[in-house]
């Protein structure tokens, strides 16, 4: 038992093979009916043949029993016709016939062994009562039949009376039936072996043919995996293989897309980080190259270098926030946050910048909102949107932040009187490093990462962000975030 378990453990890989299962199923389906038939057929033939034999012999005995009465054999004890009939019957069926009178005396034995002896057996007694009995002895292969010898008399009233004068006890051999059954058994065994060979070969071929598309699919996927080809996988032999091919192609093209966007991101990052470096290098080189630089110019160049360092710092810290948020498992630090107070705080921090640009900041609160959110991330969302609204505004412009809520969500709307966003850029503003006007954005210190960070933070809260903009008039960003964070 342990050995079997160990063997199954070692070969479990092969036992899960579809080819093996198909082979097994076809062999079982093909062989079981054949084996059942080969066992049932000879047995059915034997029992039917015995039934027929019993009925034939019983009929013959009934005829002879009539002749026994008409020829007065029971009184006289001999008759040539009867003798001939009895010997014909016993020869035909290789049987022995005893004629027993009502006094249980054997008056005729076709084997001449028990003549004139007496016999008592339950069957004989039942026969003398008028019953016809037949039985088959399986072990010896003999049929035993008891037929009453009945004389029909008529009494004074004209009614007929049945008078049992004796019985005929017959045993008949079934050797011929047995030998035919044996032959039948041999033939059906031979047929079973032939069918078995055919079924095994057929099952082997079918299991090969039926699993071929899976093998093809595996090879095609392996080719893509090893990088031999980037052609789409398409095995149409079965609907199932077609679906697997489609699913694989979808996954593969998504992976390619991810890989492309990763490469693009890396090249963008390198480029963005290199730009301030190049400016610093140019500034430093020109200072080093000219020894007689006046102190004012020196100072101005150093200020420029500091600005570039700040820029580099901002890009790096923005990148770090983005990477942190890109992790799907990024944890939110959910607490009960007074959103009104939070917006007030952010606006207070941004007011000096707004004042510098002569932009008016206004907060309109429709109601008090307390939500279960990550305070730092919500603050980052508001800061980025309001910061953009100030940065891309005009002189003496305005920015209005409106807060409202229903029973499920709170809504923050950041509306500005700025330059607006052209329609064809609206779909791209959330992309990393995307800027509508690269040089202008850089001038005012943009990295192109702000909205990407904002969107990630909103999605983490299972919220949405939408934008409406009219170039030259202004932009409205609307953020909707659930009041309660639902953990999945
Ligand atoms: P940046 O750091 O350059 O501001 P963002 O990701 O925050 O990057 O924004 C992407 C681009 O979307 C900006 O460069 C700007 O062109 C445009 N944009 C964002 N907010 C506004 C706004 N309120 N008004 C006009 N343009 C905007």
XYZ file of C-alpha atoms and ligand atoms in Angstrom:
515
model
C 0.000 0.000 0.000
C 2.818 2.356 0.969
C 4.718 1.366 -2.151
C 1.656 2.189 -4.266
C 1.324 5.579 -2.584
C 5.025 6.256 -3.156
C 4.727 5.224 -6.802
C 1.705 7.527 -7.287
C 3.655 10.341 -5.582
C 6.613 9.873 -7.937
C 4.456 9.647 -11.038
C 1.705 12.116 -10.164
C 2.887 14.351 -13.014
C 2.147 11.641 -15.569
C -1.097 10.613 -13.867
C -2.387 14.144 -14.531
C -1.645 13.788 -18.234
C -4.713 14.441 -20.390
C -3.369 12.002 -22.969
C -3.329 9.229 -20.363
C -6.859 10.053 -19.210
C -8.214 10.089 -22.767
C -6.475 6.790 -23.448
C -7.953 5.269 -20.279
C -11.467 6.545 -20.936
C -11.527 5.255 -24.530
C -10.161 1.864 -23.457
C -12.771 1.565 -20.687
C -15.663 2.666 -22.908
C -14.549 0.281 -25.660
C -13.748 -2.735 -23.499
C -16.437 -2.818 -20.806
C -19.400 -3.600 -23.123
C -17.300 -6.161 -24.970
C -16.271 -7.965 -21.763
C -19.849 -7.907 -20.433
C -21.194 -9.330 -23.702
C -18.551 -12.062 -23.812
C -19.561 -13.169 -20.303
C -23.340 -12.864 -20.718
C -23.752 -14.336 -24.204
C -22.617 -17.964 -23.530
C -24.574 -18.036 -20.258
C -27.754 -16.741 -21.928
C -27.366 -19.280 -24.697
C -26.926 -22.156 -22.187
C -29.998 -21.325 -20.116
C -32.154 -20.814 -23.215
C -30.937 -24.110 -24.741
C -31.760 -25.953 -21.495
C -35.261 -24.432 -21.444
C -35.851 -25.590 -25.032
C -34.478 -29.055 -24.259
C -36.782 -29.413 -21.220
C -39.819 -28.343 -23.219
C -38.958 -30.697 -26.148
C -38.421 -33.711 -23.933
C -41.539 -32.960 -21.824
C -43.679 -32.817 -24.976
C -42.270 -36.117 -26.202
C -42.900 -37.704 -22.783
C -46.509 -36.495 -22.800
C -47.020 -38.147 -26.193
C -45.411 -41.397 -25.003
C -47.470 -41.268 -21.793
C -50.646 -41.142 -23.930
C -49.363 -44.095 -25.941
C -48.699 -46.013 -22.708
C -52.410 -45.754 -21.856
C -53.705 -46.508 -25.340
C -51.376 -49.509 -25.739
C -52.279 -50.836 -22.235
C -48.541 -50.940 -21.462
C -49.234 -50.351 -17.787
C -51.185 -53.629 -17.573
C -49.270 -55.733 -20.087
C -45.759 -54.399 -19.325
C -44.509 -54.600 -22.903
C -45.238 -53.113 -26.309
C -42.993 -53.003 -29.336
C -44.179 -49.584 -30.393
C -43.553 -48.149 -26.949
C -40.145 -49.845 -26.716
C -39.203 -48.293 -30.052
C -40.412 -44.857 -28.992
C -38.553 -45.057 -25.669
C -35.290 -46.154 -27.226
C -35.570 -43.472 -29.882
C -36.079 -40.809 -27.211
C -33.289 -42.070 -24.982
C -30.887 -42.296 -27.949
C -31.806 -38.897 -29.203
C -31.182 -37.113 -25.930
C -28.720 -39.557 -24.385
C -31.180 -40.125 -21.587
C -32.574 -42.788 -19.289
C -36.303 -43.351 -18.930
C -37.976 -45.170 -16.051
C -41.666 -46.078 -16.149
C -43.020 -46.409 -12.612
C -46.497 -47.672 -11.820
C -48.823 -46.346 -9.153
C -47.335 -48.848 -6.683
C -43.870 -47.201 -7.075
C -42.556 -50.234 -8.957
C -40.215 -49.625 -11.874
C -41.828 -51.537 -14.712
C -39.449 -50.304 -17.404
C -35.887 -48.969 -17.289
C -34.242 -48.157 -20.631
C -30.874 -48.984 -18.988
C -32.379 -52.293 -17.730
C -30.678 -51.821 -14.349
C -33.477 -51.052 -11.931
C -36.250 -53.083 -13.561
C -38.837 -54.380 -11.046
C -37.271 -52.419 -8.196
C -39.177 -49.916 -6.145
C -38.426 -46.228 -5.992
C -39.513 -43.559 -3.568
C -38.577 -39.965 -4.218
C -40.409 -36.704 -3.602
C -40.537 -36.030 -7.359
C -42.158 -39.429 -8.078
C -44.752 -38.871 -5.329
C -45.567 -35.408 -6.749
C -45.759 -36.946 -10.251
C -48.257 -39.525 -9.009
C -50.385 -36.620 -7.833
C -50.581 -35.435 -11.424
C -47.779 -32.823 -11.452
C -45.241 -32.461 -14.247
C -41.832 -31.571 -12.723
C -38.615 -30.571 -14.376
C -35.295 -29.567 -12.839
C -31.766 -28.965 -14.002
C -28.792 -30.156 -12.037
C -26.010 -27.730 -12.756
C -23.210 -29.836 -11.240
C -23.869 -33.090 -13.105
C -25.248 -31.364 -16.216
C -28.472 -33.429 -16.133
C -32.103 -32.493 -16.694
C -34.621 -34.510 -14.690
C -38.254 -34.615 -15.797
C -41.192 -36.364 -14.147
C -44.375 -36.722 -16.259
C -47.539 -38.433 -14.882
C -49.157 -41.191 -16.950
C -52.774 -40.148 -16.913
C -55.753 -42.230 -17.990
C -58.997 -40.366 -18.638
C -62.142 -42.349 -17.721
C -65.819 -41.436 -17.954
C -68.131 -42.182 -14.987
C -71.849 -43.022 -15.066
C -72.795 -39.375 -15.223
C -70.697 -38.877 -18.334
C -68.084 -36.822 -16.435
C -64.407 -37.488 -17.168
C -62.117 -38.631 -14.330
C -58.316 -38.310 -14.390
C -56.643 -41.427 -13.117
C -52.862 -41.344 -12.614
C -51.535 -44.806 -13.498
C -47.906 -44.078 -12.933
C -45.075 -41.694 -13.837
C -42.241 -41.474 -16.335
C -38.960 -40.388 -14.697
C -36.450 -39.205 -17.222
C -32.938 -37.852 -16.944
C -31.376 -36.286 -20.014
C -27.731 -35.310 -20.480
C -26.848 -31.753 -21.566
C -23.376 -32.543 -22.895
C -24.111 -31.102 -26.345
C -25.381 -27.840 -24.851
C -22.281 -27.641 -22.647
C -19.920 -28.214 -25.557
C -21.707 -25.602 -27.715
C -21.538 -23.141 -24.801
C -17.842 -23.891 -24.417
C -17.239 -23.169 -28.108
C -19.244 -19.995 -27.877
C -17.144 -18.970 -24.883
C -13.917 -19.608 -26.815
C -15.135 -17.549 -29.770
C -16.262 -14.639 -27.589
C -12.921 -14.707 -25.706
C -11.099 -14.526 -29.033
C -13.320 -11.640 -30.168
C -12.662 -9.885 -26.834
C -8.888 -10.180 -27.320
C -9.105 -8.866 -30.880
C -11.353 -5.963 -29.791
C -8.926 -5.250 -26.916
C -5.991 -4.953 -29.334
C -8.031 -2.728 -31.659
C -9.332 -0.548 -28.797
C -5.842 -0.056 -27.306
C -4.395 0.960 -30.685
C -7.406 3.199 -31.422
C -7.263 4.795 -27.941
C -3.540 5.464 -28.336
C -4.015 7.107 -31.742
C -7.052 9.119 -30.603
C -5.310 10.358 -27.454
C -2.407 11.493 -29.653
C -4.658 13.198 -32.208
C -6.960 14.845 -29.667
C -4.132 16.329 -27.610
C -2.125 17.509 -30.620
C -3.671 21.041 -30.629
C -2.656 21.447 -26.970
C 0.880 20.421 -27.862
C 0.855 22.929 -30.729
C -0.454 25.624 -28.383
C 2.258 24.873 -25.847
C 4.947 25.023 -28.552
C 3.590 28.328 -29.912
C 3.492 29.888 -26.429
C 7.010 28.576 -25.719
C 8.261 30.184 -28.934
C 6.879 33.551 -27.808
C 8.252 33.007 -24.292
C 11.737 32.172 -25.548
C 11.610 35.240 -27.780
C 11.856 33.358 -31.125
C 8.795 35.193 -32.383
C 6.425 37.912 -31.342
C 3.691 36.760 -33.758
C 0.313 36.245 -32.156
C -0.429 32.681 -31.026
C -3.472 31.250 -32.829
C -4.436 27.574 -32.605
C -7.938 27.302 -33.993
C -8.343 23.491 -33.868
C -10.696 23.679 -30.895
C -12.831 26.521 -29.604
C -11.019 26.111 -26.278
C -7.537 26.422 -27.806
C -8.736 29.469 -29.748
C -9.909 31.066 -26.496
C -6.636 30.258 -24.728
C -4.746 31.750 -27.712
C -6.857 34.921 -27.521
C -6.340 35.214 -23.771
C -2.593 34.664 -24.123
C -2.353 37.269 -26.892
C -4.257 39.771 -24.759
C -1.906 39.186 -21.809
C 1.122 39.354 -24.087
C 0.119 42.630 -25.732
C -0.626 44.104 -22.299
C 2.833 43.059 -21.153
C 4.361 44.599 -24.267
C 2.454 47.803 -23.599
C 3.643 47.830 -19.984
C 7.192 47.181 -21.106
C 6.993 49.999 -23.698
C 5.603 52.427 -21.147
C 8.266 51.399 -18.628
C 10.993 52.043 -21.195
C 9.435 55.352 -22.114
C 9.222 56.263 -18.446
C 12.881 55.423 -17.855
C 13.979 57.475 -20.862
C 11.743 60.369 -19.764
C 13.142 60.237 -16.241
C 16.712 60.232 -17.535
C 15.962 63.129 -19.828
C 14.193 65.168 -17.147
C 16.992 64.576 -14.644
C 19.645 65.400 -17.211
C 18.207 68.788 -18.192
C 18.957 70.606 -14.888
C 22.348 68.867 -14.787
C 23.200 70.201 -18.262
C 22.179 73.739 -17.282
C 24.275 73.524 -14.090
C 27.248 72.220 -16.057
C 26.977 75.072 -18.577
C 26.705 77.658 -15.784
C 29.593 76.191 -13.793
C 31.787 75.834 -16.902
C 31.271 79.453 -17.891
C 32.183 80.583 -14.370
C 35.297 78.419 -14.367
C 36.283 79.485 -17.876
C 36.265 83.192 -17.148
C 38.416 84.200 -14.172
C 37.470 87.832 -14.294
C 33.740 87.273 -13.783
C 32.338 90.195 -11.817
C 30.868 89.236 -8.417
C 27.279 90.246 -9.478
C 27.351 87.836 -12.416
C 28.911 85.187 -10.193
C 26.040 85.593 -7.768
C 23.443 85.493 -10.534
C 24.924 82.278 -11.957
C 25.034 80.697 -8.502
C 21.366 81.563 -8.025
C 20.601 79.886 -11.338
C 22.535 76.810 -10.240
C 20.589 76.718 -6.934
C 17.322 76.951 -8.868
C 18.352 74.003 -11.026
C 19.253 72.010 -7.893
C 15.807 72.773 -6.442
C 14.253 71.613 -9.666
C 16.235 68.397 -9.638
C 15.103 67.883 -6.040
C 11.472 68.468 -6.935
C 11.600 65.997 -9.818
C 13.169 63.367 -7.574
C 10.689 63.859 -4.745
C 7.766 63.802 -7.221
C 9.140 60.607 -8.728
C 9.407 59.045 -5.297
C 5.771 59.899 -4.466
C 4.674 58.464 -7.790
C 6.618 55.232 -7.328
C 5.202 54.869 -3.821
C 1.696 55.240 -5.204
C 2.305 52.906 -8.125
C 2.715 50.014 -5.759
C -0.705 48.415 -5.796
C -0.231 47.276 -2.218
C 0.530 50.844 -1.131
C -1.116 51.265 2.195
C -3.449 54.096 2.933
C -3.369 55.582 6.381
C -7.115 56.030 6.805
C -8.325 58.388 9.553
C -11.343 60.610 10.141
C -10.418 63.869 8.405
C -12.160 67.232 8.584
C -11.965 68.054 4.878
C -13.047 71.696 5.341
C -10.169 72.323 7.729
C -7.757 70.505 5.466
C -8.674 72.646 2.435
C -8.380 75.820 4.561
C -4.901 74.731 5.624
C -3.712 73.987 2.082
C -5.076 77.308 0.791
C -3.323 79.122 3.637
C -0.033 77.542 2.619
C -0.514 78.423 -1.046
C -1.740 81.960 -0.486
C 1.763 83.565 -0.610
C 2.374 82.009 -4.059
C -1.071 83.162 -5.234
C -0.411 86.627 -3.930
C 2.859 86.753 -5.854
C 0.918 86.083 -9.074
C -1.892 88.368 -7.971
C -4.366 85.475 -8.040
C -7.298 85.481 -5.668
C -7.959 82.228 -3.737
C -11.484 81.531 -2.545
C -12.985 78.588 -0.650
C -16.714 77.871 -0.879
C -17.920 75.227 1.543
C -21.459 73.924 0.970
C -21.377 71.794 4.113
C -19.116 70.349 6.787
C -17.431 67.216 5.505
C -15.728 64.598 7.631
C -14.438 61.615 5.635
C -12.413 58.456 6.269
C -9.418 59.132 4.029
C -5.645 59.347 4.010
C -5.002 62.936 5.137
C -1.553 63.280 3.553
C -2.753 62.054 0.151
C -5.899 64.203 0.135
C -3.762 67.187 1.063
C -1.424 66.316 -1.836
C -4.407 66.134 -4.235
C -5.714 69.580 -3.189
C -2.207 71.105 -3.221
C -1.443 69.846 -6.747
C -4.762 70.983 -8.225
C -4.737 74.413 -6.578
C -1.029 74.859 -7.320
C -1.701 74.152 -11.017
C -4.701 76.503 -10.982
C -2.406 79.269 -9.697
C 0.552 78.370 -11.942
C -1.456 78.275 -15.164
C -3.494 81.372 -14.308
C -3.320 84.896 -15.617
C -2.447 88.091 -13.718
C -5.318 89.150 -11.459
C -6.999 85.830 -11.964
C -8.963 83.804 -9.429
C -9.204 80.238 -8.149
C -12.295 78.910 -6.408
C -12.350 75.642 -4.447
C -15.835 74.332 -3.727
C -16.556 71.481 -1.315
C -19.843 69.605 -1.278
C -21.054 66.108 -0.331
C -23.943 63.713 -0.671
C -24.584 60.654 1.497
C -21.875 58.633 -0.282
C -19.262 60.950 -1.757
C -17.661 64.322 -1.160
C -16.875 66.490 -4.170
C -14.081 69.036 -4.506
C -14.159 71.360 -7.455
C -11.115 73.475 -8.358
C -12.093 76.174 -10.821
C -9.707 78.768 -12.277
C -9.717 81.697 -14.661
C -6.499 80.502 -16.317
C -5.303 79.722 -19.801
C -7.278 76.462 -20.070
C -6.178 73.220 -21.680
C -6.562 72.513 -25.423
C -9.055 69.727 -26.143
C -6.526 67.345 -27.698
C -4.354 67.559 -24.558
C -7.184 66.752 -22.128
C -6.663 63.001 -22.527
C -2.925 63.261 -21.839
C -2.602 65.556 -18.851
C -2.558 62.607 -16.373
C 0.385 60.971 -18.190
C 3.741 61.116 -16.469
C 5.914 64.019 -17.720
C 3.172 65.294 -20.033
C 3.023 69.075 -20.265
C 0.909 71.101 -22.660
C 3.638 73.680 -23.144
C 6.948 72.140 -22.111
C 9.067 75.285 -21.970
C 6.440 77.382 -20.183
C 5.795 74.645 -17.636
C 9.506 74.262 -16.942
C 9.843 77.987 -16.526
C 7.235 77.988 -13.808
C 8.729 74.912 -12.157
C 6.435 72.123 -13.383
C 7.661 68.539 -13.606
C 4.723 67.011 -15.491
C 4.229 64.555 -12.633
C 1.710 66.494 -10.498
C -1.492 65.266 -12.137
C -0.163 61.701 -12.444
C 0.406 61.682 -8.670
C -3.001 63.299 -8.076
C -4.837 60.719 -10.167
C -3.054 57.782 -8.487
C -3.972 59.135 -5.038
C -7.620 59.543 -6.098
C -7.785 56.035 -7.576
C -6.335 54.609 -4.366
C -9.358 56.077 -2.592
C -11.616 54.552 -5.296
C -12.557 58.056 -6.392
C -12.767 59.767 -9.780
C -11.336 62.911 -11.357
C -12.844 64.752 -14.337
C -11.795 67.908 -16.149
C -13.593 70.518 -18.217
C -11.673 73.314 -19.859
C -12.132 76.175 -22.273
C -8.835 77.520 -23.636
C -8.467 81.188 -22.737
C -11.246 81.050 -20.138
C -10.336 78.542 -17.504
C -10.416 74.993 -16.207
C -12.545 73.025 -13.745
C -11.181 69.875 -12.088
C -13.826 67.847 -10.195
C -12.771 65.168 -7.693
C -15.262 62.721 -6.156
C -14.130 60.521 -3.281
C -16.180 58.079 -1.132
C -16.814 59.369 2.395
C -16.010 55.946 3.775
C -13.091 53.895 2.470
C -14.260 50.374 1.728
C -11.628 47.694 2.177
C -12.152 44.911 -0.364
P 3.163 70.222 -14.159
O 4.117 69.881 -13.100
O 3.826 70.550 -15.444
O 2.180 71.225 -13.752
P 0.952 68.393 -14.083
O 0.943 66.953 -14.230
O 0.488 68.972 -12.802
O 2.402 68.888 -14.457
O 0.072 68.996 -15.252
C 0.239 68.565 -16.557
C -0.033 69.644 -17.548
O -1.423 69.937 -17.561
C 0.614 70.931 -17.204
O 1.898 71.000 -17.748
C -0.318 71.943 -17.827
O 0.054 72.151 -19.168
C -1.654 71.296 -17.787
N -2.475 71.826 -16.671
C -2.656 71.265 -15.459
N -3.505 71.984 -14.694
C -3.872 73.044 -15.445
C -4.748 74.170 -15.242
N -5.404 74.327 -14.093
N -4.870 75.037 -16.248
C -4.216 74.864 -17.417
N -3.395 73.852 -17.665
C -3.217 72.934 -16.714
